[in-house]
Amino acid sequence: MSENAFQKNTSNSPGSGSRSGRENGFLKWFLAKWQENPVYSTGAVFIIMVIVQTFALGFDYPSFGDWFAGWSKNWINILRNNASVGIVALGMAFVIISGGIDLAVGSTLVAVGAVMMVLINSNAAGLLTSIGITGVPAFMLGILAALAMGCFIGYINGFLVARSKIPAFIATLGTMKICRSVTQQFMQTVGVKVPREFTAIANTKIGGEIILPIIYWLLIAAILVVVARKTPFGRHVYAIGSNERAARLSGINVEKVKTLVYVLSGVMVAVAAVVNVARIGSMDYANAGSGYEMDAIAAVVVGGTSMSGGRGSIVGTVLGMLIIAVMNNLLNLIGVPPFLREAFKGLIVIVAVLLQKKEKVS
């Protein structure tokens, strides 16, 4: 038997050669998925950060049960503290996929929260209280008003961007300034007291823990995954972000879809405002929602969504938000000064964008 024939027979034997073939096949498959779907790379980074955080928390506990309880409580705190920003990021994902941006989310949250608090105000001067509407009916009206206000501000942003052709950055920057300044001016002379019963919307304990904000976030994310993947609206958003001119020529009503994208963002901000007010029982009109726009954009970009539009996912956005949340927690655990934590967040965003550019070039 010749040497070539012997090598061929050896490579076809059911031993180590077939195993290495399977391993190489899996590696090629994983690398291909890594390049074509950012969720794989984002998920891998998230798993690494979870492992690092686990070691940072340490294992100095009397028993495994005590360690697991501490580990679980830490995770619940991380998820709960980032649920509101996570909800805002879900709306931001649709905006960025469509090729836009929304800088007004933080100020919209303040405006929406102020409108709702004025309505449910339990003081004698409260708008609904003064006409005898209190309790659950008042809460329902307040939440509906918050959602309507979020839709209205989102529609204004969408109209400016889609119909008036103002660049999204400029339009939403203007809305951001208007919403916060008008809210601060109006609320200077208004005394608001949030009813204690209203806080049950976010603070009711389940299994001994406050996890309702987390449930709201993940439930909305699941719904929006279906919207993005299975509905004409979701497909149109991706099409517009990929190539607006081609989308228009294919019969998509670009102006309508882009307007609805900003309305969706406004609704997500309104939901986050309801959760925020219910959690805290008040709102700081000067600082509430401050930085939400940057955190939401960071979560979307880290999750693999392209800033040029047409590419991204809701799952990736959730993972991106979790990566940033875990990073903040890690920096806190190892004692990094608060002012430097934003620098790390900025670095992660820059690296995420650079990786996207590398993928496009390749």
PDB file of C-alpha atoms in Angstrom, residues 37-287:
ATOM      1  CA  ASN A  37     -24.738  37.318  14.369  1.00  0.00           C
ATOM      2  CA  PRO A  38     -23.515  39.780  17.044  1.00  0.00           C
ATOM      3  CA  VAL A  39     -25.702  38.071  19.673  1.00  0.00           C
ATOM      4  CA  TYR A  40     -23.177  35.200  19.823  1.00  0.00           C
ATOM      5  CA  SER A  41     -20.233  37.493  20.546  1.00  0.00           C
ATOM      6  CA  THR A  42     -22.288  39.629  22.954  1.00  0.00           C
ATOM      7  CA  GLY A  43     -23.493  36.490  24.743  1.00  0.00           C
ATOM      8  CA  ALA A  44     -19.939  35.174  25.026  1.00  0.00           C
ATOM      9  CA  VAL A  45     -18.759  38.470  26.552  1.00  0.00           C
ATOM     10  CA  PHE A  46     -21.698  38.404  28.965  1.00  0.00           C
ATOM     11  CA  ILE A  47     -20.856  34.859  30.120  1.00  0.00           C
ATOM     12  CA  ILE A  48     -17.229  35.874  30.712  1.00  0.00           C
ATOM     13  CA  MET A  49     -18.316  38.894  32.758  1.00  0.00           C
ATOM     14  CA  VAL A  50     -20.694  36.755  34.827  1.00  0.00           C
ATOM     15  CA  ILE A  51     -17.811  34.388  35.638  1.00  0.00           C
ATOM     16  CA  VAL A  52     -15.538  37.291  36.572  1.00  0.00           C
ATOM     17  CA  GLN A  53     -18.244  38.814  38.750  1.00  0.00           C
ATOM     18  CA  THR A  54     -18.825  35.485  40.482  1.00  0.00           C
ATOM     19  CA  PHE A  55     -15.160  35.308  41.457  1.00  0.00           C
ATOM     20  CA  ALA A  56     -15.188  38.983  42.472  1.00  0.00           C
ATOM     21  CA  LEU A  57     -18.028  38.268  44.893  1.00  0.00           C
ATOM     22  CA  GLY A  58     -15.898  35.560  46.461  1.00  0.00           C
ATOM     23  CA  PHE A  59     -16.715  32.194  47.986  1.00  0.00           C
ATOM     24  CA  ASP A  60     -16.147  32.934  51.658  1.00  0.00           C
ATOM     25  CA  TYR A  61     -19.522  31.657  52.883  1.00  0.00           C
ATOM     26  CA  PRO A  62     -20.432  29.046  55.531  1.00  0.00           C
ATOM     27  CA  SER A  63     -22.290  26.911  52.983  1.00  0.00           C
ATOM     28  CA  PHE A  64     -23.203  26.672  49.333  1.00  0.00           C
ATOM     29  CA  GLY A  65     -26.761  27.750  50.199  1.00  0.00           C
ATOM     30  CA  ASP A  66     -25.494  30.969  51.789  1.00  0.00           C
ATOM     31  CA  TRP A  67     -23.229  31.639  48.809  1.00  0.00           C
ATOM     32  CA  PHE A  68     -26.046  31.061  46.321  1.00  0.00           C
ATOM     33  CA  ALA A  69     -28.412  33.310  48.300  1.00  0.00           C
ATOM     34  CA  GLY A  70     -25.838  36.122  48.260  1.00  0.00           C
ATOM     35  CA  TRP A  71     -25.100  35.579  44.571  1.00  0.00           C
ATOM     36  CA  SER A  72     -28.814  35.580  43.689  1.00  0.00           C
ATOM     37  CA  LYS A  73     -29.524  38.713  45.727  1.00  0.00           C
ATOM     38  CA  ASN A  74     -26.690  40.522  43.970  1.00  0.00           C
ATOM     39  CA  TRP A  75     -28.159  39.590  40.609  1.00  0.00           C
ATOM     40  CA  ILE A  76     -31.657  40.693  41.602  1.00  0.00           C
ATOM     41  CA  ASN A  77     -30.259  44.069  42.660  1.00  0.00           C
ATOM     42  CA  ILE A  78     -28.403  44.441  39.353  1.00  0.00           C
ATOM     43  CA  LEU A  79     -31.457  43.585  37.272  1.00  0.00           C
ATOM     44  CA  ARG A  80     -33.857  45.717  39.322  1.00  0.00           C
ATOM     45  CA  ASN A  81     -31.595  48.768  39.304  1.00  0.00           C
ATOM     46  CA  ASN A  82     -31.229  48.607  35.519  1.00  0.00           C
ATOM     47  CA  ALA A  83     -34.775  47.603  34.570  1.00  0.00           C
ATOM     48  CA  SER A  84     -35.942  51.150  33.777  1.00  0.00           C
ATOM     49  CA  VAL A  85     -32.948  51.910  31.543  1.00  0.00           C
ATOM     50  CA  GLY A  86     -33.368  48.462  30.003  1.00  0.00           C
ATOM     51  CA  ILE A  87     -36.964  49.259  29.034  1.00  0.00           C
ATOM     52  CA  VAL A  88     -35.866  52.564  27.486  1.00  0.00           C
ATOM     53  CA  ALA A  89     -33.102  50.725  25.577  1.00  0.00           C
ATOM     54  CA  LEU A  90     -35.697  48.423  23.972  1.00  0.00           C
ATOM     55  CA  GLY A  91     -37.341  51.411  22.304  1.00  0.00           C
ATOM     56  CA  MET A  92     -33.953  52.900  21.452  1.00  0.00           C
ATOM     57  CA  ALA A  93     -33.037  49.667  19.646  1.00  0.00           C
ATOM     58  CA  PHE A  94     -35.871  50.149  17.137  1.00  0.00           C
ATOM     59  CA  VAL A  95     -34.890  53.790  16.629  1.00  0.00           C
ATOM     60  CA  ILE A  96     -31.244  52.962  15.908  1.00  0.00           C
ATOM     61  CA  ILE A  97     -32.102  49.974  13.698  1.00  0.00           C
ATOM     62  CA  SER A  98     -34.227  52.359  11.608  1.00  0.00           C
ATOM     63  CA  GLY A  99     -31.179  54.608  11.191  1.00  0.00           C
ATOM     64  CA  GLY A 100     -32.171  57.258  13.753  1.00  0.00           C
ATOM     65  CA  ILE A 101     -31.364  58.250  17.300  1.00  0.00           C
ATOM     66  CA  ASP A 102     -33.403  59.559  20.253  1.00  0.00           C
ATOM     67  CA  LEU A 103     -31.611  61.876  22.649  1.00  0.00           C
ATOM     68  CA  ALA A 104     -34.853  62.952  24.333  1.00  0.00           C
ATOM     69  CA  VAL A 105     -35.602  59.762  26.287  1.00  0.00           C
ATOM     70  CA  GLY A 106     -34.303  61.025  29.646  1.00  0.00           C
ATOM     71  CA  SER A 107     -36.184  64.327  29.447  1.00  0.00           C
ATOM     72  CA  THR A 108     -39.295  62.586  28.137  1.00  0.00           C
ATOM     73  CA  LEU A 109     -39.216  60.362  31.222  1.00  0.00           C
ATOM     74  CA  VAL A 110     -39.243  63.456  33.455  1.00  0.00           C
ATOM     75  CA  ALA A 111     -42.106  65.092  31.533  1.00  0.00           C
ATOM     76  CA  VAL A 112     -44.192  61.915  31.489  1.00  0.00           C
ATOM     77  CA  GLY A 113     -43.532  61.256  35.178  1.00  0.00           C
ATOM     78  CA  ALA A 114     -44.548  64.814  36.094  1.00  0.00           C
ATOM     79  CA  VAL A 115     -47.864  64.563  34.214  1.00  0.00           C
ATOM     80  CA  MET A 116     -48.704  61.263  35.881  1.00  0.00           C
ATOM     81  CA  MET A 117     -47.745  62.500  39.359  1.00  0.00           C
ATOM     82  CA  VAL A 118     -49.911  65.614  38.992  1.00  0.00           C
ATOM     83  CA  LEU A 119     -52.872  63.399  38.140  1.00  0.00           C
ATOM     84  CA  ILE A 120     -52.437  60.854  40.950  1.00  0.00           C
ATOM     85  CA  ASN A 121     -51.352  63.481  43.507  1.00  0.00           C
ATOM     86  CA  SER A 122     -52.989  62.544  46.804  1.00  0.00           C
ATOM     87  CA  ASN A 123     -52.825  66.094  48.171  1.00  0.00           C
ATOM     88  CA  ALA A 124     -56.033  68.130  48.272  1.00  0.00           C
ATOM     89  CA  ALA A 125     -54.810  70.074  45.237  1.00  0.00           C
ATOM     90  CA  GLY A 126     -54.365  66.891  43.198  1.00  0.00           C
ATOM     91  CA  LEU A 127     -56.128  67.057  39.853  1.00  0.00           C
ATOM     92  CA  LEU A 128     -58.074  63.805  40.193  1.00  0.00           C
ATOM     93  CA  THR A 129     -58.358  63.971  43.974  1.00  0.00           C
ATOM     94  CA  SER A 130     -60.079  67.356  43.726  1.00  0.00           C
ATOM     95  CA  ILE A 131     -62.905  65.807  41.681  1.00  0.00           C
ATOM     96  CA  GLY A 132     -63.217  62.769  43.910  1.00  0.00           C
ATOM     97  CA  ILE A 133     -61.289  60.192  41.860  1.00  0.00           C
ATOM     98  CA  THR A 134     -58.803  58.272  43.990  1.00  0.00           C
ATOM     99  CA  GLY A 135     -57.316  54.806  44.337  1.00  0.00           C
ATOM    100  CA  VAL A 136     -57.151  52.366  41.432  1.00  0.00           C
ATOM    101  CA  PRO A 137     -59.291  54.473  39.023  1.00  0.00           C
ATOM    102  CA  ALA A 138     -56.927  57.418  39.560  1.00  0.00           C
ATOM    103  CA  PHE A 139     -53.897  55.194  39.066  1.00  0.00           C
ATOM    104  CA  MET A 140     -55.304  53.795  35.816  1.00  0.00           C
ATOM    105  CA  LEU A 141     -56.056  57.263  34.479  1.00  0.00           C
ATOM    106  CA  GLY A 142     -52.596  58.445  35.504  1.00  0.00           C
ATOM    107  CA  ILE A 143     -50.889  55.542  33.726  1.00  0.00           C
ATOM    108  CA  LEU A 144     -53.025  56.040  30.595  1.00  0.00           C
ATOM    109  CA  ALA A 145     -52.120  59.736  30.619  1.00  0.00           C
ATOM    110  CA  ALA A 146     -48.429  58.822  30.949  1.00  0.00           C
ATOM    111  CA  LEU A 147     -48.638  56.457  27.973  1.00  0.00           C
ATOM    112  CA  ALA A 148     -50.512  59.095  25.950  1.00  0.00           C
ATOM    113  CA  MET A 149     -47.901  61.712  26.837  1.00  0.00           C
ATOM    114  CA  GLY A 150     -45.117  59.337  25.801  1.00  0.00           C
ATOM    115  CA  CYS A 151     -46.900  58.682  22.490  1.00  0.00           C
ATOM    116  CA  PHE A 152     -47.359  62.417  21.915  1.00  0.00           C
ATOM    117  CA  ILE A 153     -43.705  63.325  22.501  1.00  0.00           C
ATOM    118  CA  GLY A 154     -42.625  60.347  20.406  1.00  0.00           C
ATOM    119  CA  TYR A 155     -44.958  61.466  17.626  1.00  0.00           C
ATOM    120  CA  ILE A 156     -43.487  64.985  17.726  1.00  0.00           C
ATOM    121  CA  ASN A 157     -39.994  63.510  17.388  1.00  0.00           C
ATOM    122  CA  GLY A 158     -41.135  61.228  14.563  1.00  0.00           C
ATOM    123  CA  PHE A 159     -42.875  64.090  12.747  1.00  0.00           C
ATOM    124  CA  LEU A 160     -39.784  66.274  12.951  1.00  0.00           C
ATOM    125  CA  VAL A 161     -37.516  63.488  11.709  1.00  0.00           C
ATOM    126  CA  ALA A 162     -39.739  61.760   9.126  1.00  0.00           C
ATOM    127  CA  ARG A 163     -41.956  64.551   7.808  1.00  0.00           C
ATOM    128  CA  SER A 164     -39.922  67.720   8.403  1.00  0.00           C
ATOM    129  CA  LYS A 165     -36.654  65.960   7.445  1.00  0.00           C
ATOM    130  CA  ILE A 166     -34.772  67.406  10.413  1.00  0.00           C
ATOM    131  CA  PRO A 167     -31.765  65.239  11.369  1.00  0.00           C
ATOM    132  CA  ALA A 168     -32.711  62.955  14.267  1.00  0.00           C
ATOM    133  CA  PHE A 169     -29.821  64.207  16.380  1.00  0.00           C
ATOM    134  CA  ILE A 170     -30.978  67.839  16.106  1.00  0.00           C
ATOM    135  CA  ALA A 171     -34.708  67.130  16.449  1.00  0.00           C
ATOM    136  CA  THR A 172     -34.402  64.993  19.574  1.00  0.00           C
ATOM    137  CA  LEU A 173     -31.760  67.282  21.071  1.00  0.00           C
ATOM    138  CA  GLY A 174     -34.249  70.145  20.832  1.00  0.00           C
ATOM    139  CA  THR A 175     -37.031  68.019  22.331  1.00  0.00           C
ATOM    140  CA  MET A 176     -34.693  66.986  25.141  1.00  0.00           C
ATOM    141  CA  LYS A 177     -34.049  70.617  26.126  1.00  0.00           C
ATOM    142  CA  ILE A 178     -37.701  71.624  25.849  1.00  0.00           C
ATOM    143  CA  CYS A 179     -39.149  68.733  27.876  1.00  0.00           C
ATOM    144  CA  ARG A 180     -36.835  69.019  30.863  1.00  0.00           C
ATOM    145  CA  SER A 181     -36.832  72.825  31.122  1.00  0.00           C
ATOM    146  CA  VAL A 182     -40.625  73.154  30.761  1.00  0.00           C
ATOM    147  CA  THR A 183     -41.172  70.390  33.328  1.00  0.00           C
ATOM    148  CA  GLN A 184     -38.803  72.000  35.838  1.00  0.00           C
ATOM    149  CA  GLN A 185     -40.475  75.393  35.402  1.00  0.00           C
ATOM    150  CA  PHE A 186     -43.998  73.994  35.728  1.00  0.00           C
ATOM    151  CA  MET A 187     -43.275  71.759  38.732  1.00  0.00           C
ATOM    152  CA  GLN A 188     -41.610  74.505  40.789  1.00  0.00           C
ATOM    153  CA  THR A 189     -44.939  75.551  42.283  1.00  0.00           C
ATOM    154  CA  VAL A 190     -46.650  72.145  42.360  1.00  0.00           C
ATOM    155  CA  GLY A 191     -46.520  70.046  45.517  1.00  0.00           C
ATOM    156  CA  VAL A 192     -46.910  66.367  44.683  1.00  0.00           C
ATOM    157  CA  LYS A 193     -47.439  63.384  46.949  1.00  0.00           C
ATOM    158  CA  VAL A 194     -47.510  59.941  45.348  1.00  0.00           C
ATOM    159  CA  PRO A 195     -50.048  57.660  47.062  1.00  0.00           C
ATOM    160  CA  ARG A 196     -48.423  54.817  48.927  1.00  0.00           C
ATOM    161  CA  GLU A 197     -50.714  52.314  47.230  1.00  0.00           C
ATOM    162  CA  PHE A 198     -49.324  53.326  43.841  1.00  0.00           C
ATOM    163  CA  THR A 199     -45.842  52.136  44.797  1.00  0.00           C
ATOM    164  CA  ALA A 200     -47.179  48.561  44.917  1.00  0.00           C
ATOM    165  CA  ILE A 201     -46.934  48.569  41.106  1.00  0.00           C
ATOM    166  CA  ALA A 202     -43.160  48.157  41.446  1.00  0.00           C
ATOM    167  CA  ASN A 203     -42.498  47.299  45.084  1.00  0.00           C
ATOM    168  CA  THR A 204     -44.782  44.331  45.701  1.00  0.00           C
ATOM    169  CA  LYS A 205     -42.601  41.433  46.809  1.00  0.00           C
ATOM    170  CA  ILE A 206     -42.690  38.090  45.015  1.00  0.00           C
ATOM    171  CA  GLY A 207     -40.903  35.281  46.824  1.00  0.00           C
ATOM    172  CA  GLY A 208     -39.611  37.799  49.338  1.00  0.00           C
ATOM    173  CA  GLU A 209     -37.899  39.946  46.673  1.00  0.00           C
ATOM    174  CA  ILE A 210     -38.869  43.055  44.716  1.00  0.00           C
ATOM    175  CA  ILE A 211     -38.701  41.730  41.166  1.00  0.00           C
ATOM    176  CA  LEU A 212     -41.699  43.291  39.396  1.00  0.00           C
ATOM    177  CA  PRO A 213     -39.540  45.840  37.489  1.00  0.00           C
ATOM    178  CA  ILE A 214     -37.458  42.920  36.191  1.00  0.00           C
ATOM    179  CA  ILE A 215     -40.584  41.045  35.102  1.00  0.00           C
ATOM    180  CA  TYR A 216     -41.897  44.118  33.252  1.00  0.00           C
ATOM    181  CA  TRP A 217     -38.578  44.531  31.453  1.00  0.00           C
ATOM    182  CA  LEU A 218     -38.230  40.913  30.336  1.00  0.00           C
ATOM    183  CA  LEU A 219     -41.913  40.601  29.377  1.00  0.00           C
ATOM    184  CA  ILE A 220     -41.751  43.710  27.177  1.00  0.00           C
ATOM    185  CA  ALA A 221     -38.494  42.430  25.654  1.00  0.00           C
ATOM    186  CA  ALA A 222     -40.169  39.124  24.764  1.00  0.00           C
ATOM    187  CA  ILE A 223     -43.076  40.957  23.102  1.00  0.00           C
ATOM    188  CA  LEU A 224     -40.740  43.203  21.107  1.00  0.00           C
ATOM    189  CA  VAL A 225     -38.700  40.197  19.929  1.00  0.00           C
ATOM    190  CA  VAL A 226     -41.881  38.930  18.279  1.00  0.00           C
ATOM    191  CA  VAL A 227     -42.649  42.401  16.884  1.00  0.00           C
ATOM    192  CA  ALA A 228     -39.153  42.706  15.389  1.00  0.00           C
ATOM    193  CA  ARG A 229     -39.042  39.208  13.883  1.00  0.00           C
ATOM    194  CA  LYS A 230     -42.615  38.301  12.989  1.00  0.00           C
ATOM    195  CA  THR A 231     -44.494  41.488  12.041  1.00  0.00           C
ATOM    196  CA  PRO A 232     -44.454  43.623   8.878  1.00  0.00           C
ATOM    197  CA  PHE A 233     -43.613  46.646  11.040  1.00  0.00           C
ATOM    198  CA  GLY A 234     -40.462  44.967  12.336  1.00  0.00           C
ATOM    199  CA  ARG A 235     -39.357  43.917   8.847  1.00  0.00           C
ATOM    200  CA  HIS A 236     -39.999  47.426   7.539  1.00  0.00           C
ATOM    201  CA  VAL A 237     -37.853  48.953  10.301  1.00  0.00           C
ATOM    202  CA  TYR A 238     -34.912  46.772   9.267  1.00  0.00           C
ATOM    203  CA  ALA A 239     -35.507  47.518   5.586  1.00  0.00           C
ATOM    204  CA  ILE A 240     -35.525  51.291   6.160  1.00  0.00           C
ATOM    205  CA  GLY A 241     -32.364  51.112   8.248  1.00  0.00           C
ATOM    206  CA  SER A 242     -30.596  49.023   5.603  1.00  0.00           C
ATOM    207  CA  ASN A 243     -31.537  51.140   2.596  1.00  0.00           C
ATOM    208  CA  GLU A 244     -34.212  53.809   2.925  1.00  0.00           C
ATOM    209  CA  ARG A 245     -34.416  54.511  -0.803  1.00  0.00           C
ATOM    210  CA  ALA A 246     -34.842  50.831  -1.677  1.00  0.00           C
ATOM    211  CA  ALA A 247     -37.471  50.485   1.053  1.00  0.00           C
ATOM    212  CA  ARG A 248     -39.407  53.419  -0.385  1.00  0.00           C
ATOM    213  CA  LEU A 249     -39.239  51.983  -3.914  1.00  0.00           C
ATOM    214  CA  SER A 250     -40.527  48.635  -2.613  1.00  0.00           C
ATOM    215  CA  GLY A 251     -43.699  50.332  -1.404  1.00  0.00           C
ATOM    216  CA  ILE A 252     -42.944  50.846   2.294  1.00  0.00           C
ATOM    217  CA  ASN A 253     -44.425  54.016   3.789  1.00  0.00           C
ATOM    218  CA  VAL A 254     -41.102  55.224   5.179  1.00  0.00           C
ATOM    219  CA  GLU A 255     -42.482  58.335   6.900  1.00  0.00           C
ATOM    220  CA  LYS A 256     -45.195  56.359   8.701  1.00  0.00           C
ATOM    221  CA  VAL A 257     -42.832  53.623   9.890  1.00  0.00           C
ATOM    222  CA  LYS A 258     -40.198  56.085  11.107  1.00  0.00           C
ATOM    223  CA  THR A 259     -42.855  58.065  12.989  1.00  0.00           C
ATOM    224  CA  LEU A 260     -44.154  54.872  14.624  1.00  0.00           C
ATOM    225  CA  VAL A 261     -40.611  53.963  15.661  1.00  0.00           C
ATOM    226  CA  TYR A 262     -40.330  57.172  17.691  1.00  0.00           C
ATOM    227  CA  VAL A 263     -43.839  56.664  19.085  1.00  0.00           C
ATOM    228  CA  LEU A 264     -42.733  53.204  20.253  1.00  0.00           C
ATOM    229  CA  SER A 265     -39.690  54.766  21.899  1.00  0.00           C
ATOM    230  CA  GLY A 266     -41.959  57.264  23.666  1.00  0.00           C
ATOM    231  CA  VAL A 267     -44.189  54.452  24.947  1.00  0.00           C
ATOM    232  CA  MET A 268     -41.183  52.568  26.318  1.00  0.00           C
ATOM    233  CA  VAL A 269     -40.045  55.737  28.106  1.00  0.00           C
ATOM    234  CA  ALA A 270     -43.542  56.171  29.556  1.00  0.00           C
ATOM    235  CA  VAL A 271     -43.501  52.612  30.925  1.00  0.00           C
ATOM    236  CA  ALA A 272     -40.075  53.276  32.442  1.00  0.00           C
ATOM    237  CA  ALA A 273     -41.417  56.487  34.011  1.00  0.00           C
ATOM    238  CA  VAL A 274     -44.316  54.601  35.633  1.00  0.00           C
ATOM    239  CA  VAL A 275     -41.903  51.991  37.022  1.00  0.00           C
ATOM    240  CA  ASN A 276     -39.521  54.695  38.268  1.00  0.00           C
ATOM    241  CA  VAL A 277     -42.185  56.709  40.071  1.00  0.00           C
ATOM    242  CA  ALA A 278     -43.713  53.556  41.560  1.00  0.00           C
ATOM    243  CA  ARG A 279     -40.312  52.337  42.789  1.00  0.00           C
ATOM    244  CA  ILE A 280     -39.145  55.580  44.371  1.00  0.00           C
ATOM    245  CA  GLY A 281     -42.457  57.256  45.187  1.00  0.00           C
ATOM    246  CA  SER A 282     -41.201  60.604  43.861  1.00  0.00           C
ATOM    247  CA  MET A 283     -39.138  62.183  41.095  1.00  0.00           C
ATOM    248  CA  ASP A 284     -36.216  64.594  40.993  1.00  0.00           C
ATOM    249  CA  TYR A 285     -37.119  66.768  38.006  1.00  0.00           C
ATOM    250  CA  ALA A 286     -33.577  68.089  37.651  1.00  0.00           C
ATOM    251  CA  ASN A 287     -31.787  64.730  37.600  1.00  0.00           C
TER     252      ASN A 287
END
